mmCIF file of C-alpha atoms in Angstrom:
data_model
loop_
_atom_site.group_PDB
_atom_site.id
_atom_site.type_symbol
_atom_site.label_atom_id
_atom_site.label_comp_id
_atom_site.label_asym_id
_atom_site.label_seq_id
_atom_site.Cartn_x
_atom_site.Cartn_y
_atom_site.Cartn_z
ATOM 1 C CA MET A 6 -3.714 -8.596 13.930
ATOM 2 C CA SER A 7 -0.710 -8.219 16.166
ATOM 3 C CA LEU A 8 1.302 -5.044 16.460
ATOM 4 C CA SER A 9 5.078 -4.950 16.302
ATOM 5 C CA PRO A 10 6.931 -3.023 19.028
ATOM 6 C CA GLU A 11 7.704 -0.300 16.446
ATOM 7 C CA GLN A 12 4.036 0.050 15.502
ATOM 8 C CA ARG A 13 3.036 0.163 19.163
ATOM 9 C CA ARG A 14 5.575 2.895 19.808
ATOM 10 C CA GLU A 15 4.335 4.907 16.829
ATOM 11 C CA TYR A 16 0.675 4.552 17.859
ATOM 12 C CA ARG A 17 1.462 5.471 21.467
ATOM 13 C CA ALA A 18 3.241 8.594 20.229
ATOM 14 C CA ILE A 19 0.234 9.568 18.088
ATOM 15 C CA ALA A 20 -2.182 8.847 20.951
ATOM 16 C CA HIS A 21 -0.146 10.840 23.470
ATOM 17 C CA ASN A 22 -1.939 14.115 22.749
ATOM 18 C CA LEU A 23 -5.388 12.621 22.198
ATOM 19 C CA LYS A 24 -8.185 13.154 24.692
ATOM 20 C CA PRO A 25 -10.416 10.202 25.628
ATOM 21 C CA VAL A 26 -13.426 10.144 23.287
ATOM 22 C CA ILE A 27 -15.283 7.363 25.104
ATOM 23 C CA ILE A 28 -15.890 7.271 28.852
ATOM 24 C CA VAL A 29 -17.096 3.952 30.248
ATOM 25 C CA GLY A 30 -19.159 4.779 33.328
ATOM 26 C CA ASP A 31 -21.029 2.725 35.898
ATOM 27 C CA LYS A 32 -23.551 1.506 33.313
ATOM 28 C CA GLY A 33 -20.778 -0.446 31.609
ATOM 29 C CA LEU A 34 -21.122 -1.400 27.968
ATOM 30 C CA SER A 35 -24.537 -0.060 27.029
ATOM 31 C CA GLU A 36 -25.809 -0.195 23.471
ATOM 32 C CA GLY A 37 -25.327 3.560 23.146
ATOM 33 C CA LEU A 38 -21.723 3.256 24.268
ATOM 34 C CA GLN A 39 -21.029 0.538 21.702
ATOM 35 C CA GLU A 40 -22.544 2.694 18.940
ATOM 36 C CA GLU A 41 -20.390 5.601 20.058
ATOM 37 C CA LEU A 42 -17.317 3.344 20.047
ATOM 38 C CA GLU A 43 -18.111 2.126 16.516
ATOM 39 C CA ARG A 44 -18.457 5.688 15.277
ATOM 40 C CA ALA A 45 -15.240 6.810 16.998
ATOM 41 C CA LEU A 46 -13.224 3.887 15.612
ATOM 42 C CA ASN A 47 -14.659 4.342 12.109
ATOM 43 C CA ASP A 48 -13.827 8.051 12.165
ATOM 44 C CA HIS A 49 -10.523 8.125 14.018
ATOM 45 C CA GLU A 50 -9.087 4.565 13.891
ATOM 46 C CA LEU A 51 -6.883 5.257 16.923
ATOM 47 C CA ILE A 52 -8.728 6.437 20.025
ATOM 48 C CA LYS A 53 -8.360 6.816 23.763
ATOM 49 C CA ILE A 54 -11.031 5.581 26.118
ATOM 50 C CA LYS A 55 -11.385 6.125 29.850
ATOM 51 C CA VAL A 56 -12.861 3.503 32.154
ATOM 52 C CA ALA A 57 -14.203 5.151 35.300
ATOM 53 C CA SER A 58 -14.254 2.043 37.519
ATOM 54 C CA GLN A 59 -11.966 2.093 40.558
ATOM 55 C CA ASP A 60 -11.446 -1.671 40.318
ATOM 56 C CA ARG A 61 -8.467 -2.612 38.153
ATOM 57 C CA GLU A 62 -9.886 -6.005 37.133
ATOM 58 C CA ALA A 63 -13.245 -4.474 36.224
ATOM 59 C CA ARG A 64 -11.418 -1.932 34.026
ATOM 60 C CA GLN A 65 -9.492 -4.690 32.234
ATOM 61 C CA GLU A 66 -12.696 -6.684 31.700
ATOM 62 C CA ALA A 67 -14.475 -3.623 30.280
ATOM 63 C CA ILE A 68 -11.579 -2.897 27.899
ATOM 64 C CA SER A 69 -11.472 -6.546 26.770
ATOM 65 C CA ALA A 70 -15.234 -6.581 26.211
ATOM 66 C CA LEU A 71 -15.072 -3.347 24.182
ATOM 67 C CA CYS A 72 -12.288 -4.763 22.013
ATOM 68 C CA GLU A 73 -14.154 -8.015 21.493
ATOM 69 C CA ALA A 74 -17.372 -6.209 20.559
ATOM 70 C CA SER A 75 -15.652 -3.803 18.167
ATOM 71 C CA GLY A 76 -12.761 -5.838 16.773
ATOM 72 C CA ALA A 77 -10.314 -3.225 18.061
ATOM 73 C CA GLU A 78 -6.890 -3.958 19.491
ATOM 74 C CA VAL A 79 -5.413 -2.521 22.682
ATOM 75 C CA VAL A 80 -2.269 -0.523 21.956
ATOM 76 C CA GLN A 81 -1.656 0.490 25.564
ATOM 77 C CA THR A 82 -3.336 0.805 28.952
ATOM 78 C CA ILE A 83 -2.212 3.143 31.696
ATOM 79 C CA GLY A 84 -4.413 3.379 34.767
ATOM 80 C CA LYS A 85 -7.941 4.242 33.638
ATOM 81 C CA ILE A 86 -6.939 5.131 30.071
ATOM 82 C CA ALA A 87 -6.685 2.691 27.164
ATOM 83 C CA VAL A 88 -5.588 3.335 23.597
ATOM 84 C CA LEU A 89 -7.522 1.283 21.032
ATOM 85 C CA LEU A 90 -6.813 0.761 17.341
ATOM 86 C CA ARG A 91 -8.990 -0.481 14.530
ATOM 87 C CA ARG A 92 -8.002 0.337 10.983
ATOM 88 C CA ALA A 93 -10.795 1.607 8.740
ATOM 89 C CA LYS A 94 -11.379 0.098 5.308
ATOM 90 C CA LYS A 95 -11.738 3.626 3.912
ATOM 91 C CA PRO A 96 -10.094 6.029 6.367
ATOM 92 C CA ASN A 97 -11.283 9.625 6.349
ATOM 93 C CA PRO A 98 -8.161 11.818 5.981
ATOM 94 C CA LYS A 99 -9.814 14.657 7.904
ATOM 95 C CA LEU A 100 -10.762 12.498 10.882
ATOM 96 C CA SER A 101 -8.325 9.584 11.048
ATOM 97 C CA ASN A 102 -5.753 10.109 13.790
ATOM 98 C CA LEU A 103 -3.414 7.802 11.866
ATOM 99 C CA LEU A 104 -3.543 9.760 8.602
ATOM 100 C CA ARG A 105 -3.497 13.208 10.204
ATOM 101 C CA HIS A 106 -0.265 12.419 12.053
ATOM 102 C CA LYS A 107 1.745 10.985 9.186
ATOM 103 C CA HIS A 108 4.953 12.925 8.703
#
């Protein structure tokens, strides 16, 4: 799945006011973190994560590993924050950040 520039722009706009729901700490990609990521993506579809590492390459590796493990796609990364997207098969209108922000 590849996003068009228009889709990216739309998702970035939606994500702008979101707070990070996943914080990747020094432990890296623990099992608990992956479960949390699965739940967040299933519920919200579009989420922000924060990677605490000071090392830029380590942050990129962590984000790539999270995407690979979850099947999510990176919409944007700025510093320690990444916006991830994974569409749900049956989105929950009360929780999905995509559905709640439709105009």
